[in-house]
Amino acid sequence: MHIRRTDRQTLRQKAITAFGSGIMLAFACLTMMAPALAAEAPRGWIGPWAEGQRSAVRLVAAPQTPDEAARGELSLGLDFRMEPGWKLYWRSPGDAGLPPAIDGASPSIADGQITATQIHWPLPERFTAFETIHTYAYADHVLLPVTAQLAPETASPPGSVTGPVRLKPVRLKPVRLKVDYQVCEALCIPVTADLALDVPAGPADPLDRTAAEAEAAINTARAAVPAVVSDPAAAPFAAVSAGWIAAEGDGPARLVVEAKSDAPFGPAADVFIEGPDGFAFSPPDARRLDDGRRIRFVADVAPPTADARLLGEAVRLTLVDDAPGAGLRAVETTAQVVPAPATLLGPEGGLVAALLIGLLGGLILNVMPCVLPVLSIKLMGLVATRGLGRGDVRASLLATAAGILLSFLALALAAAGLKLAGVAVGWGIQFQQPAFIGVMIVIMALFAASQLGVFTIRAPVLSGGLARDAVPEAGGRPKLGRAMMSGVVATLLATPCSAPFVGTALGFALAGGTADILAVFAAMGLGMALPYLAIAAVPSAIRLLPRPGRWMVWVKVAMGLALAGTALWLTLVLSRLVQPGAAAAVAVLAALAALLPLVITKARLLRWAGVGGLAVAAVATAVLASPPSGRGLQAIAAEGPWTPFEAGAIAAEVAKGRVVFVDVTASWCVTCIVNEERVLAVDPVAGRLATPDVVAMKADWTRPDPAIADYLAGFGRYGIPFNVVYGPAAPQGLVLPELLTADAVTRALDQARGNGAG
């Protein structure tokens, strides 16, 4: 059949028209289907990036494990990336910013597919802006793991309508979440991202590398989330307590966090503190204690006017450490904020300040009551050196100073060793041991007899006994070993006293590590030896002292009587540690040893054998004697206004509106006795302590008592006397100075009650 040309043109036009119409129809169909296609969630384990200002985020899912399927959970991840210099905030941003959050109106939550979501937070970094704004955030990239709780189906087992309900996760539907977050540099930009992912149901395809990639990324992020420790006290590594210290003057309130570790903390140890709304905490200062196995963090509490509202609240503590060999560790604990004493802060200036305080305290020890019995003997020794050469005087004085320094270092090593062994340590605790007191009674009795002329000790070892230490025998040179021993005994006689400032320095030292203990004790020894060193530097200064004469004989007798009195005082101390009869026997044996040379005058070997035997018998009696019944001062605490010390009862008494006065004392503490007789036992203080609204507690530390040692350590103190006043206006306690005055005590009682700022 023949088709004309015109017909062919008509057919061509019709074909073109039909083709164009088909294209237009297809385009229209695609246009109408576009919303549906756009709403279709991408299928797989890793979603596409949702681009935002300076950042992007995508949704990641891990294949369900059997346990997750049984619990109806789905493991997701919010994968963030930020441009260089921009950050994403942690759950507690700090001084600025907001953390990422999943919108509760997200489609998967609104339609009931997901009933709850929980974001898990890997460890952040600490950032500081403008020197005063401190934040916690993530830089560059972070994946936040999310646990999504899926809506379960409930079904009753056949034949039962009251039996247990079996939960099954519903068939997975596309997950659609809306996420709000901020990214910040110098300014913060809010971003909202709509995320969608059609998570495959059932196990992942073994050949699907994206499933393994998503699972590995989520597991790595979960591994960076600090573990939660429910029992910090039993954990080898955790922050264990939080103490609030009231603001003083214009300064801020402080929060003191104590943390422990089974291995020494690394140099970058830190703690992130999260408190109630309205409170913020500065980056803490850290002080390592117990040779680095304990650490004390001190953070300022903001706002500056923060008050005791923080007391009783719970804070979340995330402890971070990078100890060598242990890697990066982080654990999370919670602690209730309790009152803490300001003494935990230690001296302002840290170790340098503690060394200066120790130096001053050691210098003051020279004139404390414990050393007064030998003070005049020191002066006599200096007077007696007037006829010696400058070199001999200087050598003898330096030897005595060396004896003092070596004694303090020996005490420091002993304290450090006891501390490492877990034994309570403190200043003067050797006086809690009957053996030590027995030895001191014998020494004091022998040298009292020597000063009274009963016999002559050719190598006196009494502190400051330069009168014969420095005087050469038969034209010889001074006995430097004997001069050094004089410094040793001076140190032993000084330890029952706590001079002003000694408590602060000791608290810093004994709360720290071995290096702190050695440094502070050495500073105290240097302070006590300073008078000897000063005169050794200028020996001609001795010429300013009176010339030797008959007055020295009377001083010598007076010092002998003073030393005999010291021996009797030590006997009273011993009677609190052992049976009184045994203590009396020790004193009698020591007296017999001191007086034996009067009886045996010619048989020198027999004389000293008898003296030695009696001395050994005295010490053995002190060691072997049984302790007395009762608890020393605690047993008679009911006399007068005093009640036995009970740390647990203090808070209850304060809650009743009462003021509590705590006196930690001991019968061997001379400063404690002075405080008792001059301040606490006389008016106006005695009258105030006897009033019904004041509870006076006496803690006797004459013998070792772990409860009292722990109480002192809780204040960062390791020596006595120690006095604290509690009250409604001072629940954390007001610590009084070592040397009490009536004004200081009454002012503290008023301040604790709230009658004035004091």
PDB file of C-alpha atoms in Angstrom, residues 16-18 77 315 366 390 395 501 570:
ATOM      1  CA  ILE A  16       6.097  13.359  18.091  1.00  0.00           C
ATOM      2  CA  THR A  17       2.984  14.602  19.795  1.00  0.00           C
ATOM      3  CA  ALA A  18       2.391  11.237  21.452  1.00  0.00           C
ATOM      4  CA  GLY A  77      24.080   6.443  67.459  1.00  0.00           C
ATOM      5  CA  VAL A 315      26.378  15.674  92.921  1.00  0.00           C
ATOM      6  CA  ASN A 366      61.923  26.226 121.663  1.00  0.00           C
ATOM      7  CA  ARG A 390      85.176  30.479 117.766  1.00  0.00           C
ATOM      8  CA  ALA A 395      81.290  23.120 115.725  1.00  0.00           C
ATOM      9  CA  PHE A 501      51.235  26.801 113.377  1.00  0.00           C
ATOM     10  CA  LEU A 570      55.448  11.329 132.651  1.00  0.00           C
TER      11      LEU A 570
END
